[in-house]
XYZ file of C-alpha atoms in Angstrom:
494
model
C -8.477 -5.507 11.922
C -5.651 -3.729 13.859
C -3.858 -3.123 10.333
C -6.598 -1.190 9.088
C -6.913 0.931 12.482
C -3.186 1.577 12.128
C -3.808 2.193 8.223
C -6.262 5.125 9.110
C -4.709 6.365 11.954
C -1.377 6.403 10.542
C -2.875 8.360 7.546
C -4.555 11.282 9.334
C -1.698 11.514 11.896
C 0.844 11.824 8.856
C -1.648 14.610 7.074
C -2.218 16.730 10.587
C 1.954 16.249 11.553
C 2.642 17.927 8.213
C 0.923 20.825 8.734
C 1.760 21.562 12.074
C 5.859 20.807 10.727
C 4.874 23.288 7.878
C 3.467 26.233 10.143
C 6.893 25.302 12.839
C 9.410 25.781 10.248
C 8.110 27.891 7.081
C 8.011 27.067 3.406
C 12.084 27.196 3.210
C 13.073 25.415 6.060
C 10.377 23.111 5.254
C 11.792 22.815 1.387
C 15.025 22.255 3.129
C 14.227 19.847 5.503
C 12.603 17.995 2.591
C 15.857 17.758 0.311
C 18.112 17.130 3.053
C 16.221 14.276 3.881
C 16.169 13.483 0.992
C 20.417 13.614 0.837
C 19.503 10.884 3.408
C 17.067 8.828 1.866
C 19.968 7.882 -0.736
C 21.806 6.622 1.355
C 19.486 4.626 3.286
C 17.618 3.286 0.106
C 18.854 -0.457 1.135
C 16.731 -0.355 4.064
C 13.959 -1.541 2.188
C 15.774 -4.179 0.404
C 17.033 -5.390 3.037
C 13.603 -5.877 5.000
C 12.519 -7.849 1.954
C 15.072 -10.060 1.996
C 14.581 -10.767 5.621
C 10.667 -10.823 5.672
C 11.160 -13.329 2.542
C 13.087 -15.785 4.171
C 11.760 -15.481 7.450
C 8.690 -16.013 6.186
C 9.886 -18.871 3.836
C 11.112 -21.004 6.788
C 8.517 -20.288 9.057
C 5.875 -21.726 6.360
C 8.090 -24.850 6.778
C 8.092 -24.727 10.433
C 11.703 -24.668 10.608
C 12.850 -22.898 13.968
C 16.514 -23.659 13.216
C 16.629 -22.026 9.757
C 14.845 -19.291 11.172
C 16.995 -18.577 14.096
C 19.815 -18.979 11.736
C 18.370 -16.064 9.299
C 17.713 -13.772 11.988
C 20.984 -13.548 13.319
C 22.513 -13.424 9.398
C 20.086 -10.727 9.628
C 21.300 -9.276 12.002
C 24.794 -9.154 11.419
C 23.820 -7.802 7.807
C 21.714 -4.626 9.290
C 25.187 -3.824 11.294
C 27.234 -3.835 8.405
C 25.230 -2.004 6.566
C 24.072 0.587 8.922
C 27.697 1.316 9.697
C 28.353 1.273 5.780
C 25.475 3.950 5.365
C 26.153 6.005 7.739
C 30.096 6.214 6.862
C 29.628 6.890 3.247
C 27.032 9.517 3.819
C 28.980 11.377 6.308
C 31.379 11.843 3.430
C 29.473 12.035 0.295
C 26.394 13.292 1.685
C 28.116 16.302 3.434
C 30.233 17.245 0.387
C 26.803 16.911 -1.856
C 24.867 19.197 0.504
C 27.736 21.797 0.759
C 28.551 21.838 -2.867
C 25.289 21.278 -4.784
C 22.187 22.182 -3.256
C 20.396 25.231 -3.358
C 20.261 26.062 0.463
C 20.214 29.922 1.651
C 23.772 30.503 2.774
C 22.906 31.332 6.770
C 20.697 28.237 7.183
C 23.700 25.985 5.504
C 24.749 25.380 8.670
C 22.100 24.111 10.191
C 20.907 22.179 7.221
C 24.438 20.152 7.753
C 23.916 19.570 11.377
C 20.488 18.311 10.698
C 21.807 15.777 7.811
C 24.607 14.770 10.756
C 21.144 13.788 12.940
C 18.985 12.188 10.242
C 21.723 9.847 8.749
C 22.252 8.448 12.497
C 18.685 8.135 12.873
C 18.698 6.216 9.434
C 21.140 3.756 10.496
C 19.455 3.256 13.955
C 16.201 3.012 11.415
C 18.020 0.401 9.428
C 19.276 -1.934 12.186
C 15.412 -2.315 13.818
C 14.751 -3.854 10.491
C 14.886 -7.649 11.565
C 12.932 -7.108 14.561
C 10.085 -5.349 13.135
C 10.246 -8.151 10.412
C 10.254 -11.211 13.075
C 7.108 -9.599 14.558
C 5.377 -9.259 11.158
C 6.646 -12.535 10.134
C 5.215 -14.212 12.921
C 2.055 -12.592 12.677
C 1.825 -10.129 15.409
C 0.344 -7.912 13.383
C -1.879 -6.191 16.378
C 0.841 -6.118 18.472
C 2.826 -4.344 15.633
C 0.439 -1.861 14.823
C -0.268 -0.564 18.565
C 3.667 -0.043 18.805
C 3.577 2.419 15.452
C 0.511 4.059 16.132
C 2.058 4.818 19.629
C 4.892 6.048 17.925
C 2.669 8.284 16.039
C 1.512 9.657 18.478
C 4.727 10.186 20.574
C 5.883 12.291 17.132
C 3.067 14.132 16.930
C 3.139 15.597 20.640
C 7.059 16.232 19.817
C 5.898 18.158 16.821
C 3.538 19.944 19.043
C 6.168 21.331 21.605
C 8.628 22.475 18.822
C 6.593 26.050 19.258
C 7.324 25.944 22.644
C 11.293 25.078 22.821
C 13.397 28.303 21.902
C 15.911 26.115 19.708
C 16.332 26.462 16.015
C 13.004 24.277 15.316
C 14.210 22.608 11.815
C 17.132 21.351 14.063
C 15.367 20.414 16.995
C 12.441 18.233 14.779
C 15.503 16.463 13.191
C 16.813 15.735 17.163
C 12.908 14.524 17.907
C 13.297 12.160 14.944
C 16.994 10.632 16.210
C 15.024 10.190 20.116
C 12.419 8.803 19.140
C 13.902 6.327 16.349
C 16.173 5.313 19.875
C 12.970 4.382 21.426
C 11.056 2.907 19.119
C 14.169 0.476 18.545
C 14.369 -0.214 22.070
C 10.882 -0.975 21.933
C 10.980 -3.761 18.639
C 13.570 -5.242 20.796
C 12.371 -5.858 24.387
C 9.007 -7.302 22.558
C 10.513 -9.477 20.174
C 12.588 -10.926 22.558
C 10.043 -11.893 25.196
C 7.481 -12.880 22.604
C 9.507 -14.837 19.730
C 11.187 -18.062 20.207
C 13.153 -17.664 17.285
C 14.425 -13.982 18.339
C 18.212 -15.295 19.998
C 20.025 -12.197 19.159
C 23.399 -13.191 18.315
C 25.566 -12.197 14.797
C 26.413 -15.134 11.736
C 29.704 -14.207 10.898
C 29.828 -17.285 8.386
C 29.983 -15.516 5.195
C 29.206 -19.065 2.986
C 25.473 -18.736 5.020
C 24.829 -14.932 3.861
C 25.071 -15.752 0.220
C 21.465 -16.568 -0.385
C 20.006 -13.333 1.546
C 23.122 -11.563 -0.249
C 22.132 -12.655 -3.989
C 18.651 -12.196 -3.024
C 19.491 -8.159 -1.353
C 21.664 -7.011 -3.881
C 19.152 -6.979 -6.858
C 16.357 -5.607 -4.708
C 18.676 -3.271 -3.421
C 19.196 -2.151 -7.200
C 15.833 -2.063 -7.405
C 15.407 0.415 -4.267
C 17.807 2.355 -5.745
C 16.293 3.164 -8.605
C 13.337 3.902 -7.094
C 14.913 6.224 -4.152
C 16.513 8.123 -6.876
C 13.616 8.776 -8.925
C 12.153 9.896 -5.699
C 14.812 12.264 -4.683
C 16.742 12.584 -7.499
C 13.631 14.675 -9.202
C 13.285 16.164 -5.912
C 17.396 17.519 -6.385
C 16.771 18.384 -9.900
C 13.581 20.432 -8.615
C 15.987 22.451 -6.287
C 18.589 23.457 -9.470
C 16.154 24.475 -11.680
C 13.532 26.322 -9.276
C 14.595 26.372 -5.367
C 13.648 25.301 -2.162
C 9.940 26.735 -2.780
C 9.561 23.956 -5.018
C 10.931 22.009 -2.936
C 8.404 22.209 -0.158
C 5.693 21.604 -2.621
C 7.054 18.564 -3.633
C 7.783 17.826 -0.079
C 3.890 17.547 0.412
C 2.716 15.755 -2.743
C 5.595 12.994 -1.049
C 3.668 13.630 2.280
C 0.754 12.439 0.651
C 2.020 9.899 -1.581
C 3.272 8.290 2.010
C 0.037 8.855 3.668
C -1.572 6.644 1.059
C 0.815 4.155 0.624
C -0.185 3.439 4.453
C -4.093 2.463 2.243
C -2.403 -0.415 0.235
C 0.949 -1.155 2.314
C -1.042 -2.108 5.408
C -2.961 -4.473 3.584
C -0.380 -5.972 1.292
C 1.966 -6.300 4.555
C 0.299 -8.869 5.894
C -0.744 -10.760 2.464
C 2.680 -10.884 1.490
C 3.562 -13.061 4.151
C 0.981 -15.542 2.641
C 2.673 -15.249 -0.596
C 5.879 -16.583 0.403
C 3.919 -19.271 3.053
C 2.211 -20.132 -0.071
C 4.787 -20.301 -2.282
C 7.366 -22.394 0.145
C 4.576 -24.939 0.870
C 3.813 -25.185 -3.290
C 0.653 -24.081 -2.248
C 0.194 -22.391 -5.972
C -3.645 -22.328 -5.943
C -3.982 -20.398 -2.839
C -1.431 -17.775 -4.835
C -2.867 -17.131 -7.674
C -6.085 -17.129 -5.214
C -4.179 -14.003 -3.032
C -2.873 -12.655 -5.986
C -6.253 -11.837 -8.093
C -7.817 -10.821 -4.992
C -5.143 -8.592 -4.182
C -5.260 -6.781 -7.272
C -8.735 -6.056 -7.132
C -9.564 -5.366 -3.650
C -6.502 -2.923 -2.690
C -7.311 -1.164 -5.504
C -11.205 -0.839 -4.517
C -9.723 0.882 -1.227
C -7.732 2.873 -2.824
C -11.027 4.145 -4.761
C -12.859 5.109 -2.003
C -10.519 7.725 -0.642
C -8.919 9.109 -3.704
C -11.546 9.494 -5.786
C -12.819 12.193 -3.733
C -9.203 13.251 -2.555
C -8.908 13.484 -6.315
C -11.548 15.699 -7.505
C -11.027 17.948 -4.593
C -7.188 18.401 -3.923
C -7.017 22.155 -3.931
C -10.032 22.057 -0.875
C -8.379 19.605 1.012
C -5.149 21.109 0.931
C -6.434 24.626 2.312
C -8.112 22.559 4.954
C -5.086 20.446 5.558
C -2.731 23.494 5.345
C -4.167 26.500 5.822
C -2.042 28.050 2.875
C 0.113 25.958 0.804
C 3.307 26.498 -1.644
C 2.345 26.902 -5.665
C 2.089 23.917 -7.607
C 0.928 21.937 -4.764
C -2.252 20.891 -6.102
C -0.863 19.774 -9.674
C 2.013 17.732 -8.069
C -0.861 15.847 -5.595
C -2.977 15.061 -8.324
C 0.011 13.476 -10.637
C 1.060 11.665 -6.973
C -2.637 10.082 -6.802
C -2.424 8.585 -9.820
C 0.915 7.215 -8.809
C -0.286 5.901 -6.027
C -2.830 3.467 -7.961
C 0.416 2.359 -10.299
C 2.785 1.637 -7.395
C -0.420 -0.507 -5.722
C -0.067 -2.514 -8.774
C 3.869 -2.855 -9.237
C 3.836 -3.704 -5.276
C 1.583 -6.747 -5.647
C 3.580 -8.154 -8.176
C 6.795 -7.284 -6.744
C 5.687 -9.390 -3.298
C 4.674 -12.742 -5.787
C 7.627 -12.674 -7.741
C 9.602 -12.052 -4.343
C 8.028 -15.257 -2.965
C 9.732 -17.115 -5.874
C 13.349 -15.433 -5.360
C 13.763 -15.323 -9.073
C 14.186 -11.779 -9.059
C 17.620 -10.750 -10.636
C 16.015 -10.321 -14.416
C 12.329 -8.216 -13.004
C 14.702 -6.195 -11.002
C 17.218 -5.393 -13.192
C 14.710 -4.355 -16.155
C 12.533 -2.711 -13.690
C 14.990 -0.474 -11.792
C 16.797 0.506 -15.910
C 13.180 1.840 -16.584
C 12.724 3.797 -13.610
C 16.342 5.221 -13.378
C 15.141 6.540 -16.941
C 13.126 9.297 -15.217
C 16.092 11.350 -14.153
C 17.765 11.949 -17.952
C 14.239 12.021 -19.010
C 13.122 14.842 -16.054
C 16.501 16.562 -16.824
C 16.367 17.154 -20.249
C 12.569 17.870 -19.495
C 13.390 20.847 -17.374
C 15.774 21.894 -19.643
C 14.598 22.836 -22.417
C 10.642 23.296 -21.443
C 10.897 24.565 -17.877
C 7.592 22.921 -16.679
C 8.084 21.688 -12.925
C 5.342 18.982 -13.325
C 6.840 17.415 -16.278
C 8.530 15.385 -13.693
C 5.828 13.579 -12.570
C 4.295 13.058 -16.122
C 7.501 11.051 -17.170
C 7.981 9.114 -13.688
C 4.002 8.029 -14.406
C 4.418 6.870 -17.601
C 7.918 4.944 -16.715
C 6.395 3.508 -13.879
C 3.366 2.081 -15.738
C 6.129 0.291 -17.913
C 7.898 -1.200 -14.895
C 4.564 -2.425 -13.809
C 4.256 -3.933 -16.801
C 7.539 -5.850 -16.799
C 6.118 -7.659 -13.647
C 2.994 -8.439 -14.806
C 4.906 -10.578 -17.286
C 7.299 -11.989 -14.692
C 4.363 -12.920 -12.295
C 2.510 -14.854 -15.710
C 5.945 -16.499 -15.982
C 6.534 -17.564 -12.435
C 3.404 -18.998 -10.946
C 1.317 -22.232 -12.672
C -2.253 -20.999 -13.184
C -1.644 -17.204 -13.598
C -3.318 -17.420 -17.458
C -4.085 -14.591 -19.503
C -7.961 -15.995 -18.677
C -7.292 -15.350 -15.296
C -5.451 -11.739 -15.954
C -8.332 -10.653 -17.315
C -11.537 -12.339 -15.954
C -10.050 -12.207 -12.100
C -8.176 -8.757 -12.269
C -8.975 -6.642 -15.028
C -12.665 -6.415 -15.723
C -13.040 -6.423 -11.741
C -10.997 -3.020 -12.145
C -11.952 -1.529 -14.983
C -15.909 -1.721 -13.673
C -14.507 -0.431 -10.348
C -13.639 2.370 -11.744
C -16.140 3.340 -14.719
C -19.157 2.690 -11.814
C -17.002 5.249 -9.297
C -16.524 7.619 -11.889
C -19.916 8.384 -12.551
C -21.015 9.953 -9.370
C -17.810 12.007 -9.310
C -18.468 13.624 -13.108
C -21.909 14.076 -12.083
C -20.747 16.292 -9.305
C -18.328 18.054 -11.103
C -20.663 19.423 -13.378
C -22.800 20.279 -10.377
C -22.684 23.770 -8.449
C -22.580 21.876 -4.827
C -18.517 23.291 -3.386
C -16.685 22.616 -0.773
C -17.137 20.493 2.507
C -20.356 19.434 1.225
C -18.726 18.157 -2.336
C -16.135 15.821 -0.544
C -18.719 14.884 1.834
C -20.826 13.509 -0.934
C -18.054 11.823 -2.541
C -16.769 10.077 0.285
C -20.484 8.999 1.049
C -20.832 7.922 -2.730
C -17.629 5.912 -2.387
C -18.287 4.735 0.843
C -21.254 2.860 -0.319
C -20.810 2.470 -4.091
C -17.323 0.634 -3.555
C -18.074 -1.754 -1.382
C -21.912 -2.894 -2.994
C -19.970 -3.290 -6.084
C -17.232 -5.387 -4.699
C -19.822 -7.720 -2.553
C -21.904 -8.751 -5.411
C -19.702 -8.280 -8.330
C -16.065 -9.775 -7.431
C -16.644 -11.492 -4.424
C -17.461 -15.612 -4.624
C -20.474 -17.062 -3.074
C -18.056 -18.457 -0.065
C -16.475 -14.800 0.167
C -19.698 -13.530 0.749
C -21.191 -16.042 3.181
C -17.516 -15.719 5.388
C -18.498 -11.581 5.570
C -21.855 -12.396 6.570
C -20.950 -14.986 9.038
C -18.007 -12.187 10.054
C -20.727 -9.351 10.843
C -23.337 -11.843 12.616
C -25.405 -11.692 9.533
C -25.324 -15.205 8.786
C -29.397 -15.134 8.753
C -29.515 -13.685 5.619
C -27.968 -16.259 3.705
């Protein structure tokens, strides 16, 4: 229950911070705080891989009740998070800075501060990258409240930082990068005083026994290619956005990535704690109870996913002039393509966790991350030659629905009992009604004359009670239905 306070707290507090970061620092310096992060992000794109690999075996050992093993992976962990913060930070002090300089479209007197400000957010990635294995041991061992009162605090400690930068008389794009860096100190400080007094297994200490890294290091390096490709479709589009139209551009695609991250905290807050049962699940050959969390998985992340972007959906342009007041061109076209993203990347993510659990992922990575690299040529070439910014996010759609598909067939591969009878009886038709009985009260409005607050209100309403009827009595088992009953005190209606 705390992961789906977090998940909606974490959501509005990223929408509100955004606009009060847009109104501090103006369309450019918000464009430019965008790409230079995203200078950053490139660098930093093994921090996800690497808190895979951790959760996976963490997770792995701990379903086999192994405190030795999992000592022993949290300090290989650990020493792994130090080499490659230092590695990050190093190589982007060098390429990053020469990139920036050279490359970007930046107006010549903020250049300077837009360098100082990549200086602060590549040291607050590295400090970012080494809290990794702590965060992981707390997830791992399922301290999921505990976790999600520590970010929302956090989220609220940024937000009031946000808040005073109209009341420090610094240059504000530098001082919100210097907010970040403190905070990021804190927040580590934090993971670490907590995990220590609360996990047996957290002895920190470094594995400098390079025979003993080999398994997390076969198991990082092709989910690190796979991050890769993924951060630079991300930010690589966002670069190529820069050459051909500027930092205007920029700061629209800056919020359509605002608001893909806001919902990615829907899905990621529930598939964070059910991955953890797909590698438990896996390591105790428990493949029922898989294919069980898998189907299940699909369907119901995606039903909460429905219920806010439906309506998010068919009124983007409202939302944002309530979110935003005003808000760059071609925002509304760029959050509608990111929407629909969001549903793909739901899908791939599911998979991606299953397949994880198995550690057979050198082939689904390396055909996966091929595709999606594909969108920068593609998006080049694109902008080339039909100068249409949102052509971007048509070809990083359709490539992405491909990669999605490669694990789909990795996932049938993998796991005993994942049939084609089971794709389809347990995931698809589920979906596919989802969405045709969501649909209709949203067309239905649409070709009404009800506007505005009203509109959304009725959606959200609609989906608020559509989705969730559906889902009871349509996808969820007689047992599913009496646990939910028996959750809410409702037992007596059995």
């Amino acid at each position: 229950m705390a992961l789906y306070f977090r998940m909606g707290f974490l959501m509005i507090i990223t929408l509100f911070s955004s606009r009060i970061v847009l109104r501090e620092l103006g369309v450019v310096d918000y464009g430019i705080y965008n790409v230079v992060s995203s200078v950053v992000a490139i660098f930093a794109f093994i921090t996800t891989a690497v808190t895979d690999t951790t959760c996976r075996y963490l997770s792995f050992y701990i379903g086999r009740d192994d405190l030795k093993s999992t000592i022993d992976i949290f300090q290989i962990s650990l020493s792994l998070v130090l080499v490659v913060a230092a590695g990050v930070f190093f190589l982007g002090e060098g390429l990053g800075y020469w990139f920036i300089k050279t490359q970007l479209v930046i107006p010549v007197e903020r250049l300077n501060v837009s360098l100082l400000v990549f200086h602060v957010l590549l040291l607050e990635a590295s400090i970012f990258i080494f809290q990794m294995p702590f965060s992981s041991l707390l997830m791992a061992y399922d301290h999921m409240t505990l976790y999600a009162i520590i970010e929302v605090l956090y989220a609220v400690v940024k937000l009031c930082a946000i808040y005073s930068l109209a009341f420090i008389p610094v240059d504000s794009l530098l001082m919100y990068a210097l907010f970040l860096l403190l905070l990021r100190i804190l927040l580590l400080s934090v993971y670490v005083i907590i995990s220590v007094r609360k996990i047996s297994a957290c002895r920190i200490g470094f594995n400098w026994h390079f025979d003993s890294w080999k398994p997390l290091l076969r198991f990082s390096s092709w989910e690190m290619f796979r991050q890769f490709s993924v951060t630079m479709r991300t930010h690589g589009t966002n670069f190529l956005l820069n050459v051909f139209f500027g930092p205007v551009i920029n700061a629209a695609y800056g919020i359509s990535i605002v608001v893909l991250g806001a919902c990615q905290q829907l899905y990621t807050s529930v598939l964070t704690a059910v991955k953890f049962h797909f590698f438990r699940a896996y390591a105790s050959n428990d493949f029922t109870r898989l294919v069980y969390l898998y189907t299940r998985s699909m369907v119901l992340s995606f039903a909460l996913l429905l219920i806010v972007l439906l309506p998010f959906f068919f009124n983007v342009e409202y939302v944002l002039n309530l979110w935003l007041g005003s808000h760059p061109p071609m925002s509304v076209i760029f959050t509608r393509y990111v929407l629909v993203l969001t549903v793909i990347t739901n899908f791939m993510l599911v998979q991606l966790y299953v397949v994880q659990a198995t550690a057979k992922i050198k082939i689904p990575s390396i055909l996966s991350g091929l595709i999606v690299l594909l969108t920068i040529p593609i998006s080049y070439f694109a902008l080339k030659y039909y100068s249409v910014a949102s052509s971007v996010f048509v070809i990083t759609i359709l490539l992405a629905s491909i990669s999605c598909l490669v694990y789909s067939v990795f996932v049938h591969k993998y796991i005993p009992g994942i049939t084609r009878k089971v794709i389809a009886t347990n995931i698809l038709f589920p979906i596919f009604s989802l969405l045709g009985i969501a649909l209709i009260p949203m067309l239905l409005l649409e070709l009404s004359s009800i506007t505005g607050f009203i509109k959304i209100l009725i959606s959200l309403v609609a989906m608020l009670l559509i989705i969730p009827t559906t889902c009871y009595f349509s996808v969820l088992n007689k047992l599913e239905r009496k646990a939910i009953l028996e959750r809410f005190g409702l037992s007596r209606l059995l």
